[in-house]
Amino acid sequence: HSNQLHFQITDNGKGFDEEDSTQHGQGLRNMRKRAAAMQGEHIINSKLEKGTMIKLKIPTVIKKNRKNGGKSCWVNRCKQFI
């Protein structure tokens, strides 16, 4: 869609077990929170010994809601959520 930014990061490294929550650090948790704050979508696919793929889909305009004071804004103007 033309009203979204799409990011995809892929590597062929060690990967990790997505079901094992003891392996997940703050980085993945922070990415998930920030994507949600910007009304975006955050997808992680990882397989041991195969690598990891992270997709982020972020709308270019954040819709009105309680967290942003009921105002719509462009993503680059909503810095309090980034």
GROMACS .gro file of C-alpha atoms in nm, residues 20-71:
model
   52
   20ASP     CA    1   1.158  -2.011   2.380
   21SER     CA    2   1.082  -1.683   2.558
   22THR     CA    3   1.403  -1.705   2.766
   23GLN     CA    4   1.605  -1.616   2.453
   24HIS     CA    5   1.417  -1.294   2.373
   25GLY     CA    6   1.589  -0.979   2.488
   26GLN     CA    7   1.477  -0.619   2.513
   27GLY     CA    8   1.547  -0.545   2.145
   28LEU     CA    9   1.264  -0.755   2.005
   29ARG     CA   10   1.028  -0.644   2.279
   30ASN     CA   11   1.109  -0.277   2.209
   31MET     CA   12   1.054  -0.323   1.835
   32ARG     CA   13   0.714  -0.479   1.902
   33LYS     CA   14   0.612  -0.195   2.138
   34ARG     CA   15   0.725   0.079   1.900
   35ALA     CA   16   0.546  -0.076   1.603
   36ALA     CA   17   0.227  -0.100   1.809
   37ALA     CA   18   0.261   0.261   1.926
   38MET     CA   19   0.275   0.370   1.562
   39GLN     CA   20  -0.024   0.147   1.474
   40GLY     CA   21   0.205  -0.077   1.273
   41GLU     CA   22   0.258  -0.447   1.225
   42HIS     CA   23   0.563  -0.642   1.346
   43ILE     CA   24   0.636  -0.994   1.219
   44ILE     CA   25   0.930  -1.217   1.313
   45ASN     CA   26   1.011  -1.551   1.153
   46SER     CA   27   1.318  -1.732   1.279
   47LYS     CA   28   1.444  -2.087   1.250
   48LEU     CA   29   1.741  -2.233   1.434
   49GLU     CA   30   2.048  -2.254   1.208
   50LYS     CA   31   1.848  -2.092   0.922
   51GLY     CA   32   1.838  -1.724   1.015
   52THR     CA   33   1.578  -1.460   1.095
   53MET     CA   34   1.340  -1.239   0.899
   54ILE     CA   35   1.183  -0.930   1.058
   55LYS     CA   36   0.908  -0.734   0.881
   56LEU     CA   37   0.771  -0.400   0.991
   57LYS     CA   38   0.473  -0.227   0.831
   58ILE     CA   39   0.418   0.126   0.956
   59PRO     CA   40   0.140   0.360   0.834
   60THR     CA   41   0.261   0.697   0.708
   61VAL     CA   42  -0.024   0.868   0.893
   62ILE     CA   43  -0.109   0.765   1.249
   63LYS     CA   44  -0.482   0.771   1.314
   64LYS     CA   45  -0.643   0.959   1.599
   65ASN     CA   46  -0.647   0.780   1.933
   66ARG     CA   47  -0.618   0.846   2.306
   67LYS     CA   48  -0.238   0.798   2.311
   68ASN     CA   49  -0.172   1.084   2.068
   69GLY     CA   50  -0.423   1.326   2.216
   70GLY     CA   51  -0.690   1.257   1.955
   71LYS     CA   52  -0.481   1.401   1.671
   0.00000   0.00000   0.00000
